[in-house]
């Protein structure tokens, strides 16, 4: 299929005329053949204005949403039916490139060559083709793999505000996926600011992960129809790598709430009656049509990590409720932990995963994860007492719990490959077995006499021994933290 249009060529073009324009909503009259829903129409100078048919109003009129700005349109202008839906490019040539919703390259690179074009609308794979085996998707990041393991072919939600390390965490997962899993990563920016897109592109290039990556952006300044379809275009590319190339795909979506928001704008423009809190009545269906395509089949798996904005921190908001129902893991980023320098700044007590059960991860992993959560929860409860009365007022056993929890928190930090140039620390990839071994040894009080600093920003637990030699007291050594000093004093 050629790329002379976004649709299928017809011998005799089916033409209509514009009868009304209201912002992004355009009504078109066709005398004979009425275009099907989801067909693309072209109009304007050089046929640059593209409209997607959303409804057939009667035997001669269709109503569509413009996927491009509508400046310059006027009533009576000719419209040509392309005869097909929106298409996305697929093929090996799309790797390391950046696209818009129409499949145009926007990275100032050379034009695409040797690609095929496929419709962005697909049905999810049937249940008979899905893999029923639950597998862990190892990220090489200790905190995620131990406490909230991701599912291969599953969907994980990444909840966090600005500046808590969301993009850094996504970049690191991409780096680990490509370097150690031989997979493909696809980043889909829905309603992204152009600044964020440019920064991410530069970061990926600097980190050396671009050759096995595809990026798509429906930017914040683009019409809602364009933002609404960019997710479908990304999934079409992901399905190509899964089904044709038989490769595992990591699909990163930022932000899934903006997909719902774009659908709400389209629904409002089309004049549909709003549902609860102003959301579109078809929200559940639209979200499911996108999310259910992310699946694990016999050919490969599409594993998705999605940033989820929760409006006003209200977890009962319809957008949050419908999104969470699709997720297999929730990773909550904490500004408080980021301010304490505990990176990745994931809150282990608020985050969870349905894979963290003994039937999937095994009895030992499950028991250790539960013990870690219990220890961290006890420490969280004791923090108020420590703040008011001091550590010396705690019982010996409680002081041991605090020591274990603080050492666990520091062991679960990790230097990232993608931040080497900023921190000067060499990135570490830690296997699940090494991460579990380290946590188990800390819980068994093997490191109770080891300074907490020796466990901070290391890979495997054995590196703590090496750090211990470097932390011998010298005039320039940083004094121990107050709680750490008191712990040692009481233990002595």
Coordinates of C-alpha atoms in Angstrom, one line a residue:
X1 CA 0.0 0.0 0.0
X2 CA 1.4 3.4 -1.0
X3 CA 1.6 6.5 1.3
X4 CA -0.1 9.0 -1.1
X5 CA -3.1 9.2 1.2
X6 CA -4.3 7.9 4.6
X7 CA -6.7 5.3 3.2
X8 CA -7.4 3.1 0.2
X9 CA -7.4 4.4 -3.3
X10 CA -10.6 4.5 -5.3
X11 CA -11.0 4.6 -9.1
X12 CA -13.7 7.3 -8.9
X13 CA -13.3 9.5 -5.8
X14 CA -16.4 9.7 -3.6
X15 CA -16.8 13.5 -3.1
X16 CA -19.1 15.5 -0.8
X17 CA -19.5 19.1 0.3
X18 CA -19.1 20.8 3.7
X19 CA -22.4 22.0 5.1
X20 CA -21.3 23.2 8.6
X21 CA -18.2 23.8 10.7
X22 CA -18.3 24.2 14.5
X23 CA -14.7 24.1 15.8
X24 CA -13.4 20.6 15.2
X25 CA -16.9 19.3 14.3
X26 CA -17.6 19.2 10.5
X27 CA -20.8 18.1 8.8
X28 CA -20.5 16.8 5.2
X29 CA -23.1 16.0 2.6
X30 CA -22.6 13.1 0.2
X31 CA -25.1 12.8 -2.7
X32 CA -24.6 9.0 -3.3
X33 CA -22.2 6.8 -1.2
X34 CA -22.1 7.6 2.5
X35 CA -18.7 7.0 4.0
X36 CA -18.5 4.4 6.8
X37 CA -17.8 5.3 10.4
X38 CA -14.1 5.7 11.2
X39 CA -13.4 6.5 7.5
X40 CA -11.1 9.4 6.8
X41 CA -12.1 12.4 4.7
X42 CA -9.6 14.9 3.1
X43 CA -10.3 18.5 2.3
X44 CA -8.7 22.0 2.3
X45 CA -5.7 23.2 0.4
X46 CA -3.5 20.3 -0.7
X47 CA -6.0 18.0 1.1
X48 CA -4.1 18.7 4.4
X49 CA -7.2 18.9 6.6
X50 CA -8.2 15.4 7.7
X51 CA -11.6 14.5 9.2
X52 CA -12.6 11.2 10.8
X53 CA -16.3 10.2 10.4
X54 CA -17.9 9.7 13.8
X55 CA -21.6 9.4 12.9
X56 CA -24.0 9.0 10.0
X57 CA -26.7 11.6 10.7
X58 CA -29.1 10.5 7.9
X59 CA -29.0 9.1 4.4
X60 CA -26.8 11.9 3.0
X61 CA -25.0 13.5 5.9
X62 CA -22.1 12.5 8.1
X63 CA -20.6 14.2 11.1
X64 CA -16.8 14.0 11.7
X65 CA -14.1 15.3 14.0
X66 CA -11.1 17.0 12.5
X67 CA -7.8 15.4 13.4
X68 CA -6.0 18.6 12.2
X69 CA -6.7 22.3 12.8
X70 CA -9.7 23.5 10.8
X71 CA -8.5 27.0 9.9
X72 CA -9.3 27.9 6.3
X73 CA -12.4 25.6 6.0
X74 CA -15.6 27.0 4.5
X75 CA -19.0 25.8 3.7
X76 CA -19.4 24.4 0.2
X77 CA -15.7 23.2 0.0
X78 CA -15.2 19.8 -1.6
X79 CA -14.4 16.8 0.6
X80 CA -12.9 13.5 -0.7
X81 CA -13.6 10.2 1.0
X82 CA -10.4 8.2 1.2
X83 CA -12.4 5.0 1.6
X84 CA -10.5 3.7 4.6
X85 CA -9.6 4.4 8.2
X86 CA -6.5 6.0 9.8
X87 CA -3.3 4.0 9.0
X88 CA -0.1 3.6 10.9
X89 CA 3.3 2.5 9.4
X90 CA 4.8 -0.8 10.4
X91 CA 8.1 -2.5 9.7
X92 CA 11.7 -2.5 10.9
X93 CA 12.3 0.9 9.4
X94 CA 10.1 2.6 12.1
X95 CA 12.7 1.7 14.8
X96 CA 14.5 4.8 16.3
X97 CA 12.0 7.2 14.7
X98 CA 9.4 9.6 16.1
X99 CA 5.9 9.9 14.6
X100 CA 2.7 11.8 14.8
X101 CA -0.8 10.3 14.7
X102 CA -0.7 10.2 10.8
X103 CA 2.6 8.2 10.7
X104 CA 4.6 11.3 9.6
X105 CA 8.2 11.4 10.9
X106 CA 8.7 14.4 13.2
X107 CA 12.3 13.9 14.2
X108 CA 13.8 15.8 11.2
X109 CA 15.2 12.6 9.9
X110 CA 15.0 11.1 6.3
X111 CA 11.6 10.0 4.9
X112 CA 10.4 6.4 5.7
X113 CA 11.2 3.7 3.2
X114 CA 10.1 0.0 3.0
X115 CA 7.2 0.2 5.4
X116 CA 3.6 -1.2 5.2
X117 CA 0.6 0.7 6.4
X118 CA -2.1 -0.9 8.6
X119 CA -5.4 0.4 10.0
X120 CA -5.2 1.6 13.6
X121 CA -8.4 -0.1 14.5
X122 CA -8.1 -3.8 15.5
X123 CA -10.1 -6.2 17.7
X124 CA -8.3 -7.5 20.8
X125 CA -6.8 -11.1 20.4
X126 CA -9.5 -13.7 21.2
X127 CA -9.2 -15.7 24.4
X128 CA -8.2 -18.8 22.5
X129 CA -5.0 -17.1 21.3
X130 CA -4.0 -15.7 24.7
X131 CA -1.4 -17.2 26.9
X132 CA -2.8 -18.3 30.2
X133 CA 0.5 -18.7 31.9
X134 CA 1.4 -16.0 34.4
X135 CA 5.1 -15.0 34.0
X136 CA 7.1 -12.4 35.9
X137 CA 8.5 -9.5 33.8
X138 CA 11.9 -8.8 35.5
X139 CA 12.9 -5.2 35.3
X140 CA 16.3 -5.5 37.1
X141 CA 15.0 -2.9 39.6
X142 CA 15.1 -4.4 43.1
X143 CA 12.2 -2.6 44.7
X144 CA 9.8 -3.4 41.8
X145 CA 10.9 -7.0 41.3
X146 CA 10.7 -7.9 45.0
X147 CA 7.5 -6.1 46.2
X148 CA 5.4 -5.3 43.1
X149 CA 6.5 -7.7 40.4
X150 CA 5.2 -6.8 36.9
X151 CA 3.4 -9.3 34.7
X152 CA 4.7 -10.3 31.3
X153 CA 1.9 -9.2 29.0
X154 CA 0.3 -7.2 31.8
X155 CA -0.4 -3.6 32.5
X156 CA 1.2 -1.6 35.3
X157 CA 0.1 1.9 36.4
X158 CA 2.8 4.4 37.4
X159 CA 1.2 7.1 39.6
X160 CA 3.2 10.2 40.4
X161 CA 3.4 13.9 40.2
X162 CA 6.0 16.1 38.5
X163 CA 9.6 15.8 39.5
X164 CA 9.4 12.5 41.5
X165 CA 11.3 10.4 38.9
X166 CA 8.6 9.0 36.6
X167 CA 10.5 9.6 33.3
X168 CA 13.8 8.4 34.8
X169 CA 12.1 5.2 36.0
X170 CA 10.5 4.7 32.5
X171 CA 13.9 5.3 30.8
X172 CA 15.6 2.8 33.1
X173 CA 13.0 0.1 32.4
X174 CA 13.4 0.8 28.6
X175 CA 17.2 0.5 29.0
X176 CA 17.0 -2.8 30.9
X177 CA 14.4 -4.2 28.5
X178 CA 16.5 -3.5 25.4
X179 CA 19.9 -4.3 26.8
X180 CA 19.0 -7.6 28.5
X181 CA 15.7 -8.8 27.0
X182 CA 16.2 -8.2 23.3
X183 CA 12.8 -6.5 23.1
X184 CA 11.3 -3.4 21.5
X185 CA 10.1 -0.4 23.4
X186 CA 7.3 1.9 22.1
X187 CA 6.7 5.3 23.9
X188 CA 3.3 6.9 23.3
X189 CA 2.9 10.5 24.5
X190 CA -0.8 11.3 24.8
X191 CA -1.3 15.1 25.4
X192 CA 2.4 15.5 26.1
X193 CA 4.0 18.9 26.2
X194 CA 6.4 19.4 23.3
X195 CA 9.2 20.2 25.9
X196 CA 8.7 16.8 27.5
X197 CA 8.8 15.0 24.2
X198 CA 12.0 16.8 23.1
X199 CA 13.7 16.1 26.5
X200 CA 12.7 12.4 26.4
X201 CA 14.0 12.0 22.9
X202 CA 17.4 13.6 23.9
X203 CA 17.6 11.4 27.0
X204 CA 16.9 8.2 25.0
X205 CA 19.5 9.2 22.5
X206 CA 22.1 10.0 25.1
X207 CA 21.3 6.7 26.9
X208 CA 21.8 4.8 23.7
X209 CA 18.4 3.1 23.8
X210 CA 17.0 4.7 20.6
X211 CA 17.9 2.0 18.1
X212 CA 15.3 -0.4 19.5
X213 CA 12.7 2.2 20.2
X214 CA 9.7 3.9 18.5
X215 CA 8.2 7.1 19.8
X216 CA 4.8 8.6 19.0
X217 CA 3.4 11.9 20.2
X218 CA -0.1 13.4 20.1
X219 CA 0.9 16.7 21.6
X220 CA -1.1 18.9 24.0
X221 CA -1.7 21.6 21.4
X222 CA -3.2 19.2 18.9
X223 CA -7.0 18.7 18.4
X224 CA -8.7 16.1 20.6
X225 CA -9.3 13.7 17.7
X226 CA -5.5 13.5 17.1
X227 CA -4.8 12.9 20.9
X228 CA -7.6 10.3 21.0
X229 CA -6.1 8.2 18.1
X230 CA -2.4 8.3 19.0
X231 CA -2.8 5.4 21.4
X232 CA -4.4 3.2 18.7
X233 CA -1.5 4.0 16.3
X234 CA 1.0 3.0 19.0
X235 CA -0.8 -0.3 19.6
X236 CA -0.8 -1.1 15.9
X237 CA 3.0 -0.8 15.8
X238 CA 3.2 -2.9 19.0
X239 CA 1.0 -5.6 17.5
X240 CA 3.2 -5.8 14.5
X241 CA 6.4 -6.5 16.6
X242 CA 4.5 -9.0 18.7
X243 CA 2.7 -10.9 15.9
X244 CA 5.0 -10.6 12.9
X245 CA 8.4 -10.2 14.5
X246 CA 7.6 -12.5 17.5
X247 CA 9.4 -10.0 19.8
X248 CA 8.4 -8.9 23.3
X249 CA 7.2 -5.3 23.3
X250 CA 7.4 -2.8 26.2
X251 CA 4.7 -0.1 25.6
X252 CA 4.9 3.0 27.7
X253 CA 1.9 5.4 27.7
X254 CA 2.1 8.8 29.2
X255 CA -0.6 9.7 30.2
X256 CA -3.6 7.4 30.0
X257 CA -5.8 10.0 31.8
X258 CA -5.3 12.3 28.8
X259 CA -6.6 9.6 26.5
X260 CA -9.8 9.6 28.5
X261 CA -9.8 13.4 28.5
X262 CA -9.4 13.5 24.7
X263 CA -12.4 11.1 24.4
X264 CA -14.4 13.3 26.7
X265 CA -13.7 16.3 24.5
X266 CA -14.7 14.4 21.3
X267 CA -17.9 13.2 23.0
X268 CA -18.8 16.7 24.1
X269 CA -18.1 18.1 20.6
X270 CA -20.3 15.4 19.1
X271 CA -23.1 16.5 21.4
X272 CA -23.4 13.3 23.5
X273 CA -25.1 13.5 26.9
X274 CA -22.3 13.6 29.5
X275 CA -22.1 10.9 32.2
X276 CA -21.0 11.2 35.8
X277 CA -18.7 14.2 36.5
X278 CA -18.9 15.2 32.9
X279 CA -17.2 12.1 31.5
X280 CA -18.3 10.6 28.2
X281 CA -21.0 7.8 28.4
X282 CA -18.8 5.5 26.3
X283 CA -15.7 5.9 28.5
X284 CA -15.6 2.2 29.7
X285 CA -16.0 0.9 26.1
X286 CA -13.3 3.3 24.7
X287 CA -10.8 2.5 27.4
X288 CA -11.4 -1.3 27.1
X289 CA -11.0 -1.1 23.3
X290 CA -7.5 0.2 23.8
X291 CA -6.4 -1.7 27.0
X292 CA -7.7 -5.1 25.9
X293 CA -5.3 -5.1 22.8
X294 CA -2.4 -5.1 25.3
X295 CA -2.1 -8.9 25.7
X296 CA 0.2 -11.9 26.0
X297 CA -0.2 -14.3 23.1
X298 CA 1.6 -17.4 21.8
X299 CA 3.7 -15.2 19.5
X300 CA 4.9 -12.7 22.1
X301 CA 3.8 -10.2 24.7
X302 CA 3.0 -6.5 24.9
X303 CA 3.8 -5.4 28.5
X304 CA 2.5 -1.9 29.2
X305 CA 3.6 0.6 31.8
X306 CA 1.2 3.5 31.9
X307 CA 1.4 6.8 33.8
X308 CA -1.9 7.5 35.5
X309 CA -3.0 10.9 36.7
X310 CA -5.5 10.7 39.5
X311 CA -7.7 13.9 39.4
X312 CA -7.4 15.8 42.8
X313 CA -6.0 12.6 44.3
X314 CA -9.5 11.2 44.3
X315 CA -9.3 7.4 43.7
X316 CA -13.1 7.2 43.3
X317 CA -13.0 9.4 40.2
X318 CA -14.5 7.4 37.3
X319 CA -11.4 7.8 35.2
X320 CA -9.2 6.3 37.9
X321 CA -11.7 3.5 38.7
X322 CA -12.0 2.4 35.1
X323 CA -8.2 2.6 34.6
X324 CA -7.4 0.6 37.8
X325 CA -9.7 -2.2 36.8
X326 CA -7.4 -2.9 33.8
X327 CA -4.1 -2.8 35.7
X328 CA -2.2 -5.8 37.1
X329 CA 0.2 -3.7 39.2
X330 CA 0.1 -0.2 40.7
X331 CA 3.4 1.6 41.3
X332 CA 2.9 4.8 43.5
X333 CA 5.7 7.4 43.4
X334 CA 6.2 9.4 46.6
X335 CA 7.5 13.0 46.7
X336 CA 8.5 12.4 50.4
X337 CA 10.8 9.5 49.5
X338 CA 12.3 11.5 46.6
X339 CA 13.1 14.4 49.1
X340 CA 14.9 11.8 51.3
X341 CA 17.0 10.7 48.4
X342 CA 15.5 7.2 48.3
X343 CA 15.5 6.5 44.5
X344 CA 13.6 5.0 42.9
X345 CA 11.1 7.0 44.9
X346 CA 8.4 4.3 45.0
X347 CA 6.2 4.0 48.1
X348 CA 6.3 0.3 48.9
X349 CA 3.3 0.3 51.2
X350 CA 0.9 2.0 48.8
X351 CA 2.1 0.1 45.7
X352 CA 0.8 -3.4 44.9
X353 CA 0.7 -6.2 42.3
X354 CA -1.6 -9.1 41.7
X355 CA 1.4 -11.2 40.8
X356 CA 2.7 -11.0 44.4
X357 CA 1.1 -14.2 45.5
X358 CA 2.7 -17.6 46.3
X359 CA 1.1 -19.3 43.3
X360 CA 3.1 -17.1 40.9
X361 CA 6.3 -15.9 42.6
X362 CA 6.7 -18.9 44.9
X363 CA 6.5 -19.4 48.7
X364 CA 9.9 -18.0 49.6
X365 CA 9.5 -14.8 47.5
X366 CA 6.0 -14.2 48.9
X367 CA 7.0 -14.8 52.5
X368 CA 10.0 -12.4 52.2
X369 CA 7.9 -9.7 50.5
X370 CA 5.3 -9.9 53.3
X371 CA 8.0 -9.7 55.9
X372 CA 9.5 -6.6 54.2
X373 CA 6.1 -4.9 54.1
X374 CA 5.5 -5.7 57.7
X375 CA 8.9 -4.3 58.8
X376 CA 8.4 -1.1 56.8
X377 CA 4.9 -0.7 58.1
X378 CA 6.0 -1.1 61.7
X379 CA 8.7 1.5 61.1
X380 CA 6.1 3.9 59.6
X381 CA 4.0 3.6 62.8
X382 CA 7.1 4.2 65.0
X383 CA 8.1 7.3 63.2
X384 CA 5.7 9.5 65.2
X385 CA 7.1 8.2 68.5
X386 CA 10.7 8.7 67.3
X387 CA 9.9 12.3 66.3
X388 CA 8.3 13.1 69.6
X389 CA 10.2 11.1 72.2
X390 CA 13.4 10.0 70.4
X391 CA 14.7 6.6 69.5
X392 CA 15.9 5.9 73.0
X393 CA 12.3 5.5 74.3
X394 CA 11.7 2.5 72.0
X395 CA 12.1 -1.1 73.3
X396 CA 15.1 -3.1 72.2
X397 CA 13.0 -5.1 69.7
X398 CA 11.4 -1.9 68.2
X399 CA 14.9 -0.4 67.7
X400 CA 15.9 -3.6 65.9
X401 CA 12.8 -3.2 63.6
X402 CA 13.8 0.4 62.9
X403 CA 17.4 -0.7 62.1
X404 CA 16.2 -3.4 59.7
X405 CA 13.6 -1.1 58.0
X406 CA 16.2 1.7 57.5
X407 CA 18.7 -0.7 56.1
X408 CA 16.0 -2.3 53.8
X409 CA 15.1 1.2 52.5
X410 CA 18.7 1.9 51.7
X411 CA 19.3 -1.5 50.1
X412 CA 16.2 -1.0 47.9
X413 CA 17.7 2.1 46.4
X414 CA 19.6 1.6 43.2
X415 CA 21.9 3.6 40.8
X416 CA 20.4 3.8 37.3
X417 CA 22.2 3.4 34.0
X418 CA 20.3 6.4 32.6
X419 CA 21.5 8.7 35.4
X420 CA 25.2 7.9 35.4
X421 CA 26.1 11.2 33.8
X422 CA 24.3 13.1 36.6
X423 CA 25.2 11.0 39.7
X424 CA 28.6 9.7 38.7
X425 CA 27.5 6.3 40.0
X426 CA 27.7 3.3 37.6
X427 CA 24.3 1.8 36.9
X428 CA 23.4 -1.6 38.3
X429 CA 21.1 -4.3 37.0
X430 CA 20.2 -6.7 39.9
X431 CA 18.6 -10.1 39.4
X432 CA 15.6 -11.1 41.4
X433 CA 17.6 -13.9 43.2
X434 CA 20.2 -11.4 44.3
X435 CA 17.6 -8.9 45.4
X436 CA 15.8 -11.5 47.5
X437 CA 19.0 -12.8 49.0
X438 CA 20.0 -9.3 50.1
X439 CA 16.6 -8.6 51.7
X440 CA 16.7 -12.0 53.5
X441 CA 20.1 -11.3 55.0
X442 CA 19.1 -7.9 56.2
X443 CA 15.9 -9.3 57.8
X444 CA 18.1 -11.9 59.5
X445 CA 20.1 -9.1 61.1
X446 CA 23.3 -10.1 59.3
X447 CA 24.0 -6.4 58.7
X448 CA 22.8 -4.9 62.0
X449 CA 26.3 -3.6 62.7
X450 CA 26.9 -2.3 59.2
X451 CA 26.4 1.5 58.8
X452 CA 23.4 2.4 56.8
X453 CA 25.5 4.4 54.3
X454 CA 27.2 1.1 53.2
X455 CA 23.9 -0.2 51.9
X456 CA 22.8 3.0 50.0
X457 CA 22.9 3.0 46.2
X458 CA 24.4 -0.4 45.8
X459 CA 23.5 -3.4 43.5
X460 CA 23.9 -6.8 45.2
X461 CA 24.3 -7.0 49.0
X462 CA 27.9 -8.1 48.7
X463 CA 28.8 -4.6 47.6
X464 CA 28.0 -3.5 51.2
X465 CA 31.2 -5.3 52.3
X466 CA 33.3 -3.3 49.8
X467 CA 31.7 -0.1 50.8
X468 CA 32.4 -0.9 54.5
X469 CA 36.1 -0.7 53.8
X470 CA 35.7 2.7 52.2
X471 CA 33.7 4.0 55.1
X472 CA 36.4 3.7 57.7
X473 CA 36.2 6.8 59.9
X474 CA 38.4 9.7 58.6
X475 CA 38.3 13.4 59.4
X476 CA 36.3 14.0 56.3
X477 CA 33.8 11.2 56.8
X478 CA 30.2 12.4 57.0
X479 CA 28.9 11.9 60.6
X480 CA 26.2 9.2 60.9
X481 CA 22.6 10.1 60.9
X482 CA 21.1 10.8 64.3
X483 CA 18.9 7.7 64.3
X484 CA 21.8 5.5 63.1
X485 CA 24.2 6.9 65.8
X486 CA 21.6 6.2 68.5
X487 CA 21.0 2.7 67.3
X488 CA 24.7 1.9 67.5
X489 CA 24.9 3.5 71.0
X490 CA 22.1 1.4 72.4
X491 CA 23.2 -1.8 70.7
X492 CA 26.6 -1.2 72.4

